[in-house]
mmCIF file of C-alpha atoms in Angstrom:
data_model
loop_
_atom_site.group_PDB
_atom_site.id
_atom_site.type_symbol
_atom_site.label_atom_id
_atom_site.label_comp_id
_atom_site.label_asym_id
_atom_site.label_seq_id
_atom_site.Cartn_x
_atom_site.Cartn_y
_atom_site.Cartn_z
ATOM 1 C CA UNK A 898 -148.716 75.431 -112.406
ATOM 2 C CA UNK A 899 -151.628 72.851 -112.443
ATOM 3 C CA UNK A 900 -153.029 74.123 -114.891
ATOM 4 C CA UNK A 901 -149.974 74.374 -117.118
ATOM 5 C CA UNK A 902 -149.347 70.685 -116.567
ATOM 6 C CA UNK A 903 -152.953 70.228 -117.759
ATOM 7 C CA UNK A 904 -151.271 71.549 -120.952
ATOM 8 C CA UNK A 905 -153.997 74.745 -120.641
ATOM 9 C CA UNK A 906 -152.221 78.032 -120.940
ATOM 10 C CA UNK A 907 -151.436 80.060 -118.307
ATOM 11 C CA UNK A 908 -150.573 83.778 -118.448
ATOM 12 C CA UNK A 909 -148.904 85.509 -115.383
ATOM 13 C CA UNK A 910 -148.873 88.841 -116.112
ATOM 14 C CA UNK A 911 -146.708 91.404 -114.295
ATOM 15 C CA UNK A 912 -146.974 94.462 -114.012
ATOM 16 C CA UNK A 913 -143.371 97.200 -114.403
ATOM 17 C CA UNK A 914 -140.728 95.516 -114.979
ATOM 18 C CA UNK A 915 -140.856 91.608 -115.682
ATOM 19 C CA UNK A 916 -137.246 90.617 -114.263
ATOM 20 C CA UNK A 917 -135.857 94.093 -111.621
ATOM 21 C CA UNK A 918 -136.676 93.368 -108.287
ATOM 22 C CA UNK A 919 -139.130 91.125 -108.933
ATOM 23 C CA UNK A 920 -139.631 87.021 -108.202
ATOM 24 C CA UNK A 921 -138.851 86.479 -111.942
ATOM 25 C CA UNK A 922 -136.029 84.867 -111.143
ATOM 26 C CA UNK A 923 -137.422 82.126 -108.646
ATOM 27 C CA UNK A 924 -140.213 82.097 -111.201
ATOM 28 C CA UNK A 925 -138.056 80.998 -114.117
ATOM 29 C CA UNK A 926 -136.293 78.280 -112.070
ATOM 30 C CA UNK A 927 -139.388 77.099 -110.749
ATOM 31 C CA UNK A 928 -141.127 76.647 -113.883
ATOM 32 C CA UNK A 929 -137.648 74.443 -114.927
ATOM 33 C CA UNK A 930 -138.226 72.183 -112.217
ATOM 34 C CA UNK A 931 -141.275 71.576 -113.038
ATOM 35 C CA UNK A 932 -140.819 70.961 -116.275
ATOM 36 C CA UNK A 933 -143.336 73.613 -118.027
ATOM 37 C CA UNK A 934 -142.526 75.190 -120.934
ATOM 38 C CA UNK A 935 -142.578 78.993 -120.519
ATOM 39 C CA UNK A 936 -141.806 82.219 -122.307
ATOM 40 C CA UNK A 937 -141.279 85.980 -121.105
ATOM 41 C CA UNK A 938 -142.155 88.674 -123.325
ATOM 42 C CA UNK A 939 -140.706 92.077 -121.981
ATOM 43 C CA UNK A 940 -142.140 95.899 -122.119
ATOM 44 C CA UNK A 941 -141.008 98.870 -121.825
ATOM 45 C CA UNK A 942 -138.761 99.119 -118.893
ATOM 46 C CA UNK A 943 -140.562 101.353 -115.834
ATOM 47 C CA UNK A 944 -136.751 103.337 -116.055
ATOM 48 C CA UNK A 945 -137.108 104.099 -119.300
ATOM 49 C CA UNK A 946 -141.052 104.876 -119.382
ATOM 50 C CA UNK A 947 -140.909 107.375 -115.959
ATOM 51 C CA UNK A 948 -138.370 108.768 -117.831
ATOM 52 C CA UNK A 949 -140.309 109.588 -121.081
ATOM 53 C CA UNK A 950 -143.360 111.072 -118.637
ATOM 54 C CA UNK A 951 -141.377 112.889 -117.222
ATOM 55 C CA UNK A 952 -139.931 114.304 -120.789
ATOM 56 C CA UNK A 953 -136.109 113.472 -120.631
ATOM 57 C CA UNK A 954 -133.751 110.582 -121.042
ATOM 58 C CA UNK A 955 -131.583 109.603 -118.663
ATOM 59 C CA UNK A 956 -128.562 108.638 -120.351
ATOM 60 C CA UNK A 957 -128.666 112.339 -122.606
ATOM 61 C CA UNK A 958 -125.477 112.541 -124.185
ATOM 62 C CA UNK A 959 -122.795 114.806 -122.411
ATOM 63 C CA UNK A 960 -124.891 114.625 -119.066
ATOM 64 C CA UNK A 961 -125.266 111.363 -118.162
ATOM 65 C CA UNK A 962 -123.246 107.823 -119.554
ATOM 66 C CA UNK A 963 -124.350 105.769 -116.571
ATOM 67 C CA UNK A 964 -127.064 104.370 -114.838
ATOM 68 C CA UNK A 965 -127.485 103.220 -111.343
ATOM 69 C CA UNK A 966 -130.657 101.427 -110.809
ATOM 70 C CA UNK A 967 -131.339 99.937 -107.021
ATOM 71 C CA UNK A 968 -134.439 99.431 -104.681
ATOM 72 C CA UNK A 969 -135.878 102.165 -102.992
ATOM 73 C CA UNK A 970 -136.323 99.816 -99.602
ATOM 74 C CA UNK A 971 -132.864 99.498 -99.357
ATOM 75 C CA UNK A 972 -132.547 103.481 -98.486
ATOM 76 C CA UNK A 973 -134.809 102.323 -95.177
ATOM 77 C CA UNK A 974 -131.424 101.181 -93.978
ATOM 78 C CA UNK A 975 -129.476 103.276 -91.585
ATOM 79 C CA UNK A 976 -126.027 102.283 -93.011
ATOM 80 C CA UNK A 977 -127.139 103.239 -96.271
ATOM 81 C CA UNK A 978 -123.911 104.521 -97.883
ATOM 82 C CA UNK A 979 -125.281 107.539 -100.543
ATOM 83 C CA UNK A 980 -121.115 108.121 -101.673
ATOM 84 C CA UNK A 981 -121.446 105.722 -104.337
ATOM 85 C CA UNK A 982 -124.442 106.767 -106.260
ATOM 86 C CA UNK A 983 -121.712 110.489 -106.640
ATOM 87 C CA UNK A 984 -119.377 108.622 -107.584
ATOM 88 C CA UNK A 985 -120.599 107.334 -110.801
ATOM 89 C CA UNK A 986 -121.703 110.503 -112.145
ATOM 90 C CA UNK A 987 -124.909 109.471 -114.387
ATOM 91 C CA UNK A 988 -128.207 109.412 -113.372
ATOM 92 C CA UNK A 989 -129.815 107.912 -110.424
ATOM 93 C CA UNK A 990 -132.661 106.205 -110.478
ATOM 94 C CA UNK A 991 -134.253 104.376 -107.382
ATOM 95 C CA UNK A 992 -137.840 102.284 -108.049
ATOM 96 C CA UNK A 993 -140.200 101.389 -105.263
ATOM 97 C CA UNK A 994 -138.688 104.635 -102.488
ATOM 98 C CA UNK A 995 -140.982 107.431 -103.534
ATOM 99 C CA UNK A 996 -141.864 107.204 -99.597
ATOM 100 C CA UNK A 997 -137.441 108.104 -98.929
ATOM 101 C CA UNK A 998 -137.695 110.630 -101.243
ATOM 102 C CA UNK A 999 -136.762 113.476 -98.439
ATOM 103 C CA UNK A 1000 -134.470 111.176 -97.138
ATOM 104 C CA UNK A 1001 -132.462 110.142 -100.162
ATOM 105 C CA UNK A 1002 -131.838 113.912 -101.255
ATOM 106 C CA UNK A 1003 -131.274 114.799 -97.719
ATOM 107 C CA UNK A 1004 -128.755 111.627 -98.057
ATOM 108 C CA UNK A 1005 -126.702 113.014 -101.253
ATOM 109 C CA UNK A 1006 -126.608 116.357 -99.610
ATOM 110 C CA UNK A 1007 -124.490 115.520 -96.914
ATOM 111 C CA UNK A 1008 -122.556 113.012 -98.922
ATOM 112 C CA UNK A 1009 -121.534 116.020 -101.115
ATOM 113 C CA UNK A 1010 -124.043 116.436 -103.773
ATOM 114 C CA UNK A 1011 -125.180 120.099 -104.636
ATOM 115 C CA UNK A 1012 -128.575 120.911 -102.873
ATOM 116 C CA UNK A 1013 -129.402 122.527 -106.360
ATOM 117 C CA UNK A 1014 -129.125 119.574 -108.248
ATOM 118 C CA UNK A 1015 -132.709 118.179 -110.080
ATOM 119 C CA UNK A 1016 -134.362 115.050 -108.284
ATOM 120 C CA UNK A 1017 -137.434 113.835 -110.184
ATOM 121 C CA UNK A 1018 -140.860 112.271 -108.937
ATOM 122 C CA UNK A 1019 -142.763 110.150 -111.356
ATOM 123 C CA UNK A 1020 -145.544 108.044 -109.584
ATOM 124 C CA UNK A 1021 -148.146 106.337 -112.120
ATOM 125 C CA UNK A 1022 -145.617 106.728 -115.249
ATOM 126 C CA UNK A 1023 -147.983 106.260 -118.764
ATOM 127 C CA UNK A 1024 -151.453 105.645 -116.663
ATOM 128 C CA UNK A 1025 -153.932 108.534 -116.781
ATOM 129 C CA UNK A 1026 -153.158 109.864 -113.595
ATOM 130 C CA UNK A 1027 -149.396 109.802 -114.350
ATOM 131 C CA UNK A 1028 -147.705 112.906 -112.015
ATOM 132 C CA UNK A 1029 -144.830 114.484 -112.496
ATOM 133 C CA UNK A 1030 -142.735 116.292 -109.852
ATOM 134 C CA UNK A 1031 -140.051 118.379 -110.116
ATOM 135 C CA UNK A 1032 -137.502 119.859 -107.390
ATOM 136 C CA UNK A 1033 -133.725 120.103 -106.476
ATOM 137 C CA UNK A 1034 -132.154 117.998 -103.877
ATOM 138 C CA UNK A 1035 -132.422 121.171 -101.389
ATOM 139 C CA UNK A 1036 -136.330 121.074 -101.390
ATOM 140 C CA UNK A 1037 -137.083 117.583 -101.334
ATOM 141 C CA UNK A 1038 -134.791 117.284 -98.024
ATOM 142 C CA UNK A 1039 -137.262 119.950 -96.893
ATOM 143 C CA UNK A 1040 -140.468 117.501 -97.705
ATOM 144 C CA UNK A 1041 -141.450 119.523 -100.983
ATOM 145 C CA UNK A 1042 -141.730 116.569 -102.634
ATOM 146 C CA UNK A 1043 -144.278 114.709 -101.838
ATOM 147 C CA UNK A 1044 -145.870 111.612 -103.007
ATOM 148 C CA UNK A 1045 -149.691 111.510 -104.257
ATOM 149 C CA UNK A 1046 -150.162 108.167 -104.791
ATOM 150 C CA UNK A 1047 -149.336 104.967 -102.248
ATOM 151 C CA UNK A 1048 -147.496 103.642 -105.107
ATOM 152 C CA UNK A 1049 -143.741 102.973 -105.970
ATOM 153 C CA UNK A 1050 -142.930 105.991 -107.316
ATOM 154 C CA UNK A 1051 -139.706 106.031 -109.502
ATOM 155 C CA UNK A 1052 -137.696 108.655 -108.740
ATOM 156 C CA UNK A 1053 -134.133 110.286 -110.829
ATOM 157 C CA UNK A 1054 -131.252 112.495 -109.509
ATOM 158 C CA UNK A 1055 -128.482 113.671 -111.378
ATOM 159 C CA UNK A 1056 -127.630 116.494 -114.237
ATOM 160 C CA UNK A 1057 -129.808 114.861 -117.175
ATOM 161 C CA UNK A 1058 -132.860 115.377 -115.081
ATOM 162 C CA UNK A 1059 -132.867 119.187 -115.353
ATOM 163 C CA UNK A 1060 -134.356 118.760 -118.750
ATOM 164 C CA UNK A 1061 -136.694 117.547 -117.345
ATOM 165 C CA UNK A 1062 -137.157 121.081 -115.743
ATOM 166 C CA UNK A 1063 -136.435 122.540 -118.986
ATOM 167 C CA UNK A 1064 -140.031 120.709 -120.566
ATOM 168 C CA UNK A 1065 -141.900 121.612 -117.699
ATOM 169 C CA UNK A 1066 -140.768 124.881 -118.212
ATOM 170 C CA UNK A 1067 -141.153 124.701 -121.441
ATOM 171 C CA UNK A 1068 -144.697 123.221 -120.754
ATOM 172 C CA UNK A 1069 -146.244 125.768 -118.803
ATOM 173 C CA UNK A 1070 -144.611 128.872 -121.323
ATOM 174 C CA UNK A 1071 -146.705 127.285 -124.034
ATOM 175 C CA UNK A 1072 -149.729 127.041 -122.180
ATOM 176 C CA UNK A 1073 -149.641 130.324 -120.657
#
């Protein structure tokens, strides 16, 4: 901030998303306090772009209305309750846990979810070594989905994300 009270600018530039479960918030207020002017200009949301790597949205009409958008860390915890994210009956979509991936489809399984529904594995989303995996809940929970990268993956479950199987599919028919 020194050098903003200077009155030199100062960028801070972040990468993903500038304000999900990130210190934008204690940023903005600390910036107030201190009396510097600021502004935020936004990208394209990390849901959104892991989404469009991976070739589907996640809000398709008919298959998904809802989001649910948390913090992969939080599925470290053993009270974790996975009921909720069946309940809503949209798309999941959990940054920063491609390293619970088993343990977050072995989660929905015994909550209730089908072990055939799609989870999705984008790690690098719109970089050149962007990867894209596919599975259903049933072979992630048996560690066939596996993280390349010791990034924060993003990773999707729920009915919209089997077109994302469909363009892979479709992918590999027009390459063949």
């Amino acid at each position: 901030m020194n050098g903003a009270r200077r009155g030199k600018w100062v960028v801070r530039l972040k990468g993903g998303d500038s304000g999900l479960f990130s210190r934008a918030g204690e940023e903005i207020l600390a910036l107030r306090a201190a009396g510097v002017s600021f502004e935020i200009i936004p990208g394209v949301s990390s849901v959104f772009a892991g989404a469009a790597a991976a070739l589907f949205s996640p809000t398709h009409r008919g298959l998904s209305n809802r989001l649910v958008v948390f913090d992969g860390h939080a599925l470290r915890h053993d009270d974790f309750d996975f009921r909720p994210l069946l309940a809503h009956q949209g798309t999941t979509v959990v940054l920063m846990g491609s390293r619970q991936v088993e343990r977050l489809a072995a989660g929905l399984i015994g909550a209730g979810a089908s072990p055939e529904l799609p989870i999705v594995l984008v790690e690098n989303a719109t970089l050149a070594d962007e990867h894209v995996a596919i599975a259903t809940l049933a072979r992630a929970a048996a560690g066939e989905l596996v993280p390349r990268t010791d990034g924060p993956g993003i990773i999707y479950v729920g009915a919209a994300v089997a077109l994302a199987q469909a363009s892979a599919r479709a992918a590999v028919e027009a390459a063949a």
